[in-house]
Short mmCIF file of C-alpha atoms (C1' of nucleotides) in Angstrom, two decimals:
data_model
loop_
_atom_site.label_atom_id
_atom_site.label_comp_id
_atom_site.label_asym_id
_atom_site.label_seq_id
_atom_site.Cartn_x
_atom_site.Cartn_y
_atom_site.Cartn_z
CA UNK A 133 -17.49 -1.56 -36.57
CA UNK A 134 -17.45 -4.49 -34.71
CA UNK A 135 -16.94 -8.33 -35.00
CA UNK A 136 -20.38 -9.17 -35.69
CA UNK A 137 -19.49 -12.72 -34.93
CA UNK A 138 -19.17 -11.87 -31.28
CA UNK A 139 -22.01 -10.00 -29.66
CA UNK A 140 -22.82 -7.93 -27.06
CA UNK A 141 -22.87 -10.53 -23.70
CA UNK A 142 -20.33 -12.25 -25.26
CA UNK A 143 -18.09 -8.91 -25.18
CA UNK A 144 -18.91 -8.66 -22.00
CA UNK A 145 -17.89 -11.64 -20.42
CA UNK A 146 -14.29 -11.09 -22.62
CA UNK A 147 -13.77 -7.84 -21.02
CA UNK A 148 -14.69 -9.29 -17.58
CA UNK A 149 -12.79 -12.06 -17.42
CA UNK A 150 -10.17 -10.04 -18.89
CA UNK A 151 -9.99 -7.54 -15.96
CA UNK A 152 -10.80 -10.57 -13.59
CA UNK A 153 -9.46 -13.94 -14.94
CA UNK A 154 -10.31 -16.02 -11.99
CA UNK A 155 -14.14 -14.33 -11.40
CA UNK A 156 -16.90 -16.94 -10.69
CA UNK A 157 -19.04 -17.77 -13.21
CA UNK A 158 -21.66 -17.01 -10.72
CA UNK A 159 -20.33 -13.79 -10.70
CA UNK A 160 -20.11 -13.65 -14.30
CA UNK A 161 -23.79 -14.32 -14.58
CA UNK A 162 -24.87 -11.68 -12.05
CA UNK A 163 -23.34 -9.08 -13.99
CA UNK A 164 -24.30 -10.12 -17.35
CA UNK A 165 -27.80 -11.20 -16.05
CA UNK A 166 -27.92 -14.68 -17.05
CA UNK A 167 -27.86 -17.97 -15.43
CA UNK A 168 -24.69 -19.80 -13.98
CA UNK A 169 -24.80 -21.99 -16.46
CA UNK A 170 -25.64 -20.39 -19.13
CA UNK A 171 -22.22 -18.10 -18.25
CA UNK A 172 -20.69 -21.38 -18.42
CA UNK A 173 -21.51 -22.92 -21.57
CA UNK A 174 -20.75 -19.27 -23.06
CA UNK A 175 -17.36 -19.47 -21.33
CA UNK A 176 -16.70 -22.49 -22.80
CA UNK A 177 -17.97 -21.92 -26.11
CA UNK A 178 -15.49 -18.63 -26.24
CA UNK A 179 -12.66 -21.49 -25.52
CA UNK A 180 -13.22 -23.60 -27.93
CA UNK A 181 -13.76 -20.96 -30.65
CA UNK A 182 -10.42 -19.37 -29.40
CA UNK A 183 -11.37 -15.79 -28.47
CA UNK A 184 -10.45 -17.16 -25.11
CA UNK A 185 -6.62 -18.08 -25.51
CA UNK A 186 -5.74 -18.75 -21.75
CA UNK A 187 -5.93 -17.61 -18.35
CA UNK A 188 -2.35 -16.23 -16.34
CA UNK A 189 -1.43 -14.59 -13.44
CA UNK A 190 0.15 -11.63 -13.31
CA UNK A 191 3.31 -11.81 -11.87
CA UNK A 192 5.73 -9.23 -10.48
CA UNK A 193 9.33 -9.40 -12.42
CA UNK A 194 10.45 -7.16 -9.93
CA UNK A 195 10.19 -8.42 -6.91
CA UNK A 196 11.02 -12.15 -8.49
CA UNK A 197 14.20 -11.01 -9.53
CA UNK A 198 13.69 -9.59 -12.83
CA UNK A 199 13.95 -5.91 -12.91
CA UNK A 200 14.92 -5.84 -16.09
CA UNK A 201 12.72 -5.21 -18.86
CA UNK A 202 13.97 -4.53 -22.83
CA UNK A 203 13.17 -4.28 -26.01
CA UNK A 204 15.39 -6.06 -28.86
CA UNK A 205 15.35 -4.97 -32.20
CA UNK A 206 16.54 -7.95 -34.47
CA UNK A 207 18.32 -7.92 -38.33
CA UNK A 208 19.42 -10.99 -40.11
CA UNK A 209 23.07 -10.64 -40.53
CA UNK A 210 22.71 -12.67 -43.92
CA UNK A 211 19.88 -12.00 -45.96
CA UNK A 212 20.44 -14.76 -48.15
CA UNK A 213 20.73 -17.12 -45.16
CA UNK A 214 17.04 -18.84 -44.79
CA UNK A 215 15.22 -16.79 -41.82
CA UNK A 216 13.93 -19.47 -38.66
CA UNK A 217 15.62 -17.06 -36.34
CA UNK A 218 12.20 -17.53 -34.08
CA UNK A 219 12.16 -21.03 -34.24
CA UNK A 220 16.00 -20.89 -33.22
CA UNK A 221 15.30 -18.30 -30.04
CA UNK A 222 12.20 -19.97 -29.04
CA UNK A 223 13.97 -22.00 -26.24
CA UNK A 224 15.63 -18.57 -24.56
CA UNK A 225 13.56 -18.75 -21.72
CA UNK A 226 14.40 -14.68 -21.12
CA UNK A 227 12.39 -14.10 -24.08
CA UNK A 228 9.06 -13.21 -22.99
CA UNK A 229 7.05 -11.95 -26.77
CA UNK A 230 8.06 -12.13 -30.02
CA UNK A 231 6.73 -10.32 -33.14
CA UNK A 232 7.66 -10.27 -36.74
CA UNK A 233 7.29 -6.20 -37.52
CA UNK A 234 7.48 -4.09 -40.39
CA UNK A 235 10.34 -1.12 -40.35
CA UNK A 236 14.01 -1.63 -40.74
CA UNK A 237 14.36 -4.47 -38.31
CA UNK A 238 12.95 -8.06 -38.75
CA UNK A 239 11.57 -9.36 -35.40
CA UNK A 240 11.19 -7.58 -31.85
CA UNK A 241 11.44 -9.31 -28.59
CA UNK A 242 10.25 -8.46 -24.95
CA UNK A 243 13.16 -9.64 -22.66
CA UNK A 244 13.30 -9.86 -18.30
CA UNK A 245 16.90 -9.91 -17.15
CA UNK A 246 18.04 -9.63 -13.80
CA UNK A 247 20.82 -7.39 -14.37
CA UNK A 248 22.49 -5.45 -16.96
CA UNK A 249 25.29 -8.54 -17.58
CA UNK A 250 22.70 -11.08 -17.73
CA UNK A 251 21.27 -8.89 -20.72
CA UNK A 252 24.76 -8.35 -21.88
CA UNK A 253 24.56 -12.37 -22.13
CA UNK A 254 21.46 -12.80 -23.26
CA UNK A 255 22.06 -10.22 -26.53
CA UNK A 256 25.20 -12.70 -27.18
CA UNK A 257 23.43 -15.97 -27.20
CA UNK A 258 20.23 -14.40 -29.43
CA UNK A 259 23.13 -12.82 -31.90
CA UNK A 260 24.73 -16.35 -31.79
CA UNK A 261 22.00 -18.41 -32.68
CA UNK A 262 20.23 -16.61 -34.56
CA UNK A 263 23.29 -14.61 -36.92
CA UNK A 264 21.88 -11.44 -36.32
CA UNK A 265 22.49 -7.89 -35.11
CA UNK A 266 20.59 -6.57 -32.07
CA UNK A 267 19.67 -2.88 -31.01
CA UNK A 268 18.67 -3.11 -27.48
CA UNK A 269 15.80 -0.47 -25.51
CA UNK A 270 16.14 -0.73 -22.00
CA UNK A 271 12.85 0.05 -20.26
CA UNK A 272 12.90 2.87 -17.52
CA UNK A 273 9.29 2.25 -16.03
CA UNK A 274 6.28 0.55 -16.76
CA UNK A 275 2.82 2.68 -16.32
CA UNK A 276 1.05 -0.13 -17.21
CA UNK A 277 1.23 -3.66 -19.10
CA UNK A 278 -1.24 -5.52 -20.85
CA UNK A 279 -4.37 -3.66 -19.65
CA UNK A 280 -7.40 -5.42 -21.31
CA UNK A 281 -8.15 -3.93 -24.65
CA UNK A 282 -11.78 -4.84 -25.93
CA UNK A 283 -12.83 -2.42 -28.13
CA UNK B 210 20.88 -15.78 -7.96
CA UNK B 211 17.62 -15.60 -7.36
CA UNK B 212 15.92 -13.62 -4.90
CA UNK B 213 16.04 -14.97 -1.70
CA UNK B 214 12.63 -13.76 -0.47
CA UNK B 215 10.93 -15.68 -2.77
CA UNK B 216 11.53 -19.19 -2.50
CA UNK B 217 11.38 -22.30 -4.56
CA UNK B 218 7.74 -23.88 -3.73
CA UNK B 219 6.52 -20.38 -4.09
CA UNK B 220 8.31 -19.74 -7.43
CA UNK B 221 6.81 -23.22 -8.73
CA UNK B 222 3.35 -21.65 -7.34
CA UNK B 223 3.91 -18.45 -9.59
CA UNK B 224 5.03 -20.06 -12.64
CA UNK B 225 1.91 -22.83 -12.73
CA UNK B 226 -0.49 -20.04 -12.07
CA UNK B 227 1.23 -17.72 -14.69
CA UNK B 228 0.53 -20.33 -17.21
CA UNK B 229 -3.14 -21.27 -15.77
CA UNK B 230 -4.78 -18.58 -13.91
CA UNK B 231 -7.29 -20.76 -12.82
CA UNK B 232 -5.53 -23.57 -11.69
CA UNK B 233 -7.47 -25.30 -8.63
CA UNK B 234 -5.70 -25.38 -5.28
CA UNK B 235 -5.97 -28.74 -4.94
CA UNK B 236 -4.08 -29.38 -8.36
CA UNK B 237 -1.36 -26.80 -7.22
CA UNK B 238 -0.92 -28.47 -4.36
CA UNK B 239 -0.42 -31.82 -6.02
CA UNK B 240 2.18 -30.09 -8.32
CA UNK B 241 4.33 -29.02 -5.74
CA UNK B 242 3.62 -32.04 -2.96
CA UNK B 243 1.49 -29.26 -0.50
CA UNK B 244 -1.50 -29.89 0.95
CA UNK B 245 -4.75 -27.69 -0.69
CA UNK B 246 -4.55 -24.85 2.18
CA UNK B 247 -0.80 -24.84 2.25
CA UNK B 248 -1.32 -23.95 -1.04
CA UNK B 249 -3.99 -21.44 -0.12
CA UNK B 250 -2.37 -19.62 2.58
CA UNK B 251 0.98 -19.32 -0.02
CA UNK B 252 -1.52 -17.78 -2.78
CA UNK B 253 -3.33 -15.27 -0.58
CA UNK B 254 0.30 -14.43 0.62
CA UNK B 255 1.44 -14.12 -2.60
CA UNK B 256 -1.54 -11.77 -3.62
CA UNK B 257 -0.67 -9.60 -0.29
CA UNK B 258 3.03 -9.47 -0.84
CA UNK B 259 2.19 -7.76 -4.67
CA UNK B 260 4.19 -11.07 -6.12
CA UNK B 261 0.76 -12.15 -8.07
CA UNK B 262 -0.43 -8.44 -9.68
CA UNK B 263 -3.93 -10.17 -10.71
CA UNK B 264 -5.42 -12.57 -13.40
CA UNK B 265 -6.09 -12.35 -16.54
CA UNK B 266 -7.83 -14.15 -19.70
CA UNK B 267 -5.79 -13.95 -22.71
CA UNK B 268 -8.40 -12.52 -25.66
CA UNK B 269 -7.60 -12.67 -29.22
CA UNK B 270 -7.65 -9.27 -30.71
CA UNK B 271 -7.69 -10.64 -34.34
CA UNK B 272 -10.97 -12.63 -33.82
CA UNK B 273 -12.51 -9.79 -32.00
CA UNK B 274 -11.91 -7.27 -34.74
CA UNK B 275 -8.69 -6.06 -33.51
CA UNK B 276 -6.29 -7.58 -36.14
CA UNK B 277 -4.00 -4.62 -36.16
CA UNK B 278 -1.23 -4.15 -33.51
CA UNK B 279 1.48 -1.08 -33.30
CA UNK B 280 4.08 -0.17 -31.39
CA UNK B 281 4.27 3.44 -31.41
CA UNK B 282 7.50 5.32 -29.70
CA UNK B 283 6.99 9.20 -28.25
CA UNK B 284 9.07 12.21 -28.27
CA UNK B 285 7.65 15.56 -26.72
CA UNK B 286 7.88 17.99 -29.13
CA UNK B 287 8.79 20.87 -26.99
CA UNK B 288 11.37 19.91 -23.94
CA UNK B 289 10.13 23.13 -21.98
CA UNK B 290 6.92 21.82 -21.16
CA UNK B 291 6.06 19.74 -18.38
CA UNK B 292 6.10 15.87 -19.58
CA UNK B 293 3.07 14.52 -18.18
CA UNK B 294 2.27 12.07 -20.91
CA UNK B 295 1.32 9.41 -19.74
CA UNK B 296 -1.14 11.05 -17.77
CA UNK B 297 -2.40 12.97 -20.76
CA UNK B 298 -3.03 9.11 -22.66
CA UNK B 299 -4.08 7.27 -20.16
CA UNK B 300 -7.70 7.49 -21.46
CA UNK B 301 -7.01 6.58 -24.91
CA UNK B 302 -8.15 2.61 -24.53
CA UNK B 303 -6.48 1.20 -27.71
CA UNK B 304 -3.07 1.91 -25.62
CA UNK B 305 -2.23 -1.72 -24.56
CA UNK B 306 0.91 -0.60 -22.62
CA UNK B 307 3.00 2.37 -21.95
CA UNK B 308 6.92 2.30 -20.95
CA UNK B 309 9.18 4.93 -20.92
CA UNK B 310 12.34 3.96 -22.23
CA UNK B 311 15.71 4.89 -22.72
CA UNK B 312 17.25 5.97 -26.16
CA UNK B 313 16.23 8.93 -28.39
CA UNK B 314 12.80 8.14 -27.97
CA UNK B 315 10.75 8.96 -24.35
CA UNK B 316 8.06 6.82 -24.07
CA UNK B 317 6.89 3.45 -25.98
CA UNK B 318 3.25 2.34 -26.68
CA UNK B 319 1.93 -0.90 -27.97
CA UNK B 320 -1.79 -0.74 -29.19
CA UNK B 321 -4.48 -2.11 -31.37
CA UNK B 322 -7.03 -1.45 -33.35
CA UNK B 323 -9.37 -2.15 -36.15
CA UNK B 324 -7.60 -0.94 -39.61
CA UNK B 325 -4.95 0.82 -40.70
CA UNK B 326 -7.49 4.14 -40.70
CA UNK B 327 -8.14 3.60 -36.76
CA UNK B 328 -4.23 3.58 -36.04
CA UNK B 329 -4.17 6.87 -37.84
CA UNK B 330 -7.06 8.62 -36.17
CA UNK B 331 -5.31 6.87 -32.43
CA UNK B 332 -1.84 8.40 -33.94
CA UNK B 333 -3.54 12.16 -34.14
CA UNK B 334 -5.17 11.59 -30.76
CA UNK B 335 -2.32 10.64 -29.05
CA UNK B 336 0.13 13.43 -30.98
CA UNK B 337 -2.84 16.09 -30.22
CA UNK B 338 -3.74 15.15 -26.62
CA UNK B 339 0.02 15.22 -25.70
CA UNK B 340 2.27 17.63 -27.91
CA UNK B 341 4.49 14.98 -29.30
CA UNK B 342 5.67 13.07 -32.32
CA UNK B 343 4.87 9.63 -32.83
CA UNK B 344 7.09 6.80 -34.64
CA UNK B 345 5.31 4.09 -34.99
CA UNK B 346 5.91 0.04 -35.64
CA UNK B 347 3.12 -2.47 -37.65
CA UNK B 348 3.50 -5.79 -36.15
CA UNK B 349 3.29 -8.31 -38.99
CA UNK B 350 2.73 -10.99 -37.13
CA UNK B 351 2.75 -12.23 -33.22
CA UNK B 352 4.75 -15.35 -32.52
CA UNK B 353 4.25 -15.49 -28.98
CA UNK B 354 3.24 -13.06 -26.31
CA UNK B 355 3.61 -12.66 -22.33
CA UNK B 356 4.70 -16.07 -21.94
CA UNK B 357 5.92 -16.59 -18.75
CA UNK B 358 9.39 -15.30 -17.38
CA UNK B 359 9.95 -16.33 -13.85
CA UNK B 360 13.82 -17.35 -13.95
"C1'" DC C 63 -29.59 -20.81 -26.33
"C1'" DG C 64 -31.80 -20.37 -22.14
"C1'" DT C 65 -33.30 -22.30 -17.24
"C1'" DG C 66 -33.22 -24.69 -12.80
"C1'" DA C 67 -31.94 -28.47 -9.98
"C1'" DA C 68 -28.74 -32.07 -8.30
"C1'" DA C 69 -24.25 -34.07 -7.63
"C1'" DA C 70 -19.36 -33.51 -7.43
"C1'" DC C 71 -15.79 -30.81 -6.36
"C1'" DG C 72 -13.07 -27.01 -4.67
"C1'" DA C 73 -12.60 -22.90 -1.53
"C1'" DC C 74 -12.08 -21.26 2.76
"C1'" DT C 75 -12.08 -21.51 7.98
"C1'" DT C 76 -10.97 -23.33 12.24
"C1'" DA C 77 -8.61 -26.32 15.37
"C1'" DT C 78 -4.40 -28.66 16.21
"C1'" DG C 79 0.57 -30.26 15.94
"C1'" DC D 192 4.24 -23.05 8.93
"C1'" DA D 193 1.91 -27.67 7.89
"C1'" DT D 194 -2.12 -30.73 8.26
"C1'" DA D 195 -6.88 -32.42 8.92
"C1'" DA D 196 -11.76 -31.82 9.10
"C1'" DG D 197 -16.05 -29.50 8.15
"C1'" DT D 198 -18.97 -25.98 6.00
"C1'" DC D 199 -20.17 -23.43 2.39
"C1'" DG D 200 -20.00 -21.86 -2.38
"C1'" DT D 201 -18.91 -22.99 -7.15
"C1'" DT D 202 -18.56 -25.97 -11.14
"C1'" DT D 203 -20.43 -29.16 -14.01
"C1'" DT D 204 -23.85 -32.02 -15.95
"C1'" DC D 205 -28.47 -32.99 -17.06
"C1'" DA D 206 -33.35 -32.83 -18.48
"C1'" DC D 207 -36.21 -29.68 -20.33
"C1'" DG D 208 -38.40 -25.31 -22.69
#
DNA sequence: CGTGAAAACGACTTATG
DNA sequence: CATAAGTCGTTTTCACG
């Protein structure tokens, strides 16, 4: 079942502009057959309501320096010890995402590093400010990241 | 260090665009003191090198009936066969992103769907289509995601 | 919520330093 | 590689159904 909330066109233009973040709404309206600015106000609309949260580019780590990609497990070292460890990591700028998860560990993080010592440092500051323990997965290859997912 | 190849104007290009996909050229170029086709020519140079990948509008899943997201790690159940994975899921569209990853586990998944009965019918899909075992990860809640990393 | 038209603005190209 | 100028397409607003 879906979001009834959300209909069909609307869908459509999600998924679009998902694939295609910078597409026209001219183009939008030629393959959702309606009206330039009709596109727009529905654009806008999805905005507003937040079911559009942003547009990015993506951008290469790679080649910008960043071949690094991990995954780091986190565990309060003191469970007694009030838990802001997000609000206390937020400023690593390594850090790209950041979920609370269920399972063993507390929080996971997506971290770009250019080399295996600047992840060496970057697992000391997050254990320093944070008080926790870390269990690092370094990522071999990516297949693919963040392909839209609609439905 | 940074990478060489990839200078400061153009880094200040990536970064503005990572966080606004649809920035104007005319407001990039006022952000970094270029003219508008300066600008342009370093975009469409950008886009040739592979530096900018594509753009993208950030949807949220929750409000369009994906509230659910998973990590889900992969081991093949028999090392003898040939490990072709990846190729064997790529179909499956709930899968978000696939890494492979060092550590016990092969291969790492994040994906969404609906409810809790979805993720199991995606878990059998993906441990059927492939001939492996799946571990798998509820994310509780999302602090941040795919913010931008470019230093 | 949709349309179509008009005005403002930005994209893209070409010529030039 | 940067800038300036001109054309063309897109965005945005508006009055209206």
């Amino acid at each position: 079942m879906t979001d009834s909330a959300v209909e069909s066109t609307d869908r459509k233009i999600l998924q679009l502009l998902a694939s295609d973040g910078r597409m026209s709404f001219t183009d939008l309206g030629k393959a959702t057959g309606l009206s330039t600015s009709a596109v727009h106000q529905r654009v806008k609309r999805l905005e507003q309501r937040g079911l559009i949260q942003g547009y990015g580019a993506t951008v290469n780590h790679a080649e910008l320096g960043l071949p690094l990609t991990a995954f780091v497990s986190i565990r309060p070292i003191d469970p007694s010890q009030p838990d802001d460890c997000p609000d206390r990591i937020r400023d690593i700028t390594e850090i790209e995402s950041c979920w609370s998860v269920a399972g063993t560990e507390a929080y996971l993080l997506k971290v770009r590093t250019a080399t295996p010592a600047a992840l060496e440092d970057l697992l000391g500051r997050i254990r320093n400010v944070a008080n926790v323990s870390t269990r690092t997965t370094i990522v071999l290859s990516t297949y693919y990241e963040n392909r839209p997912v609609t439905d």
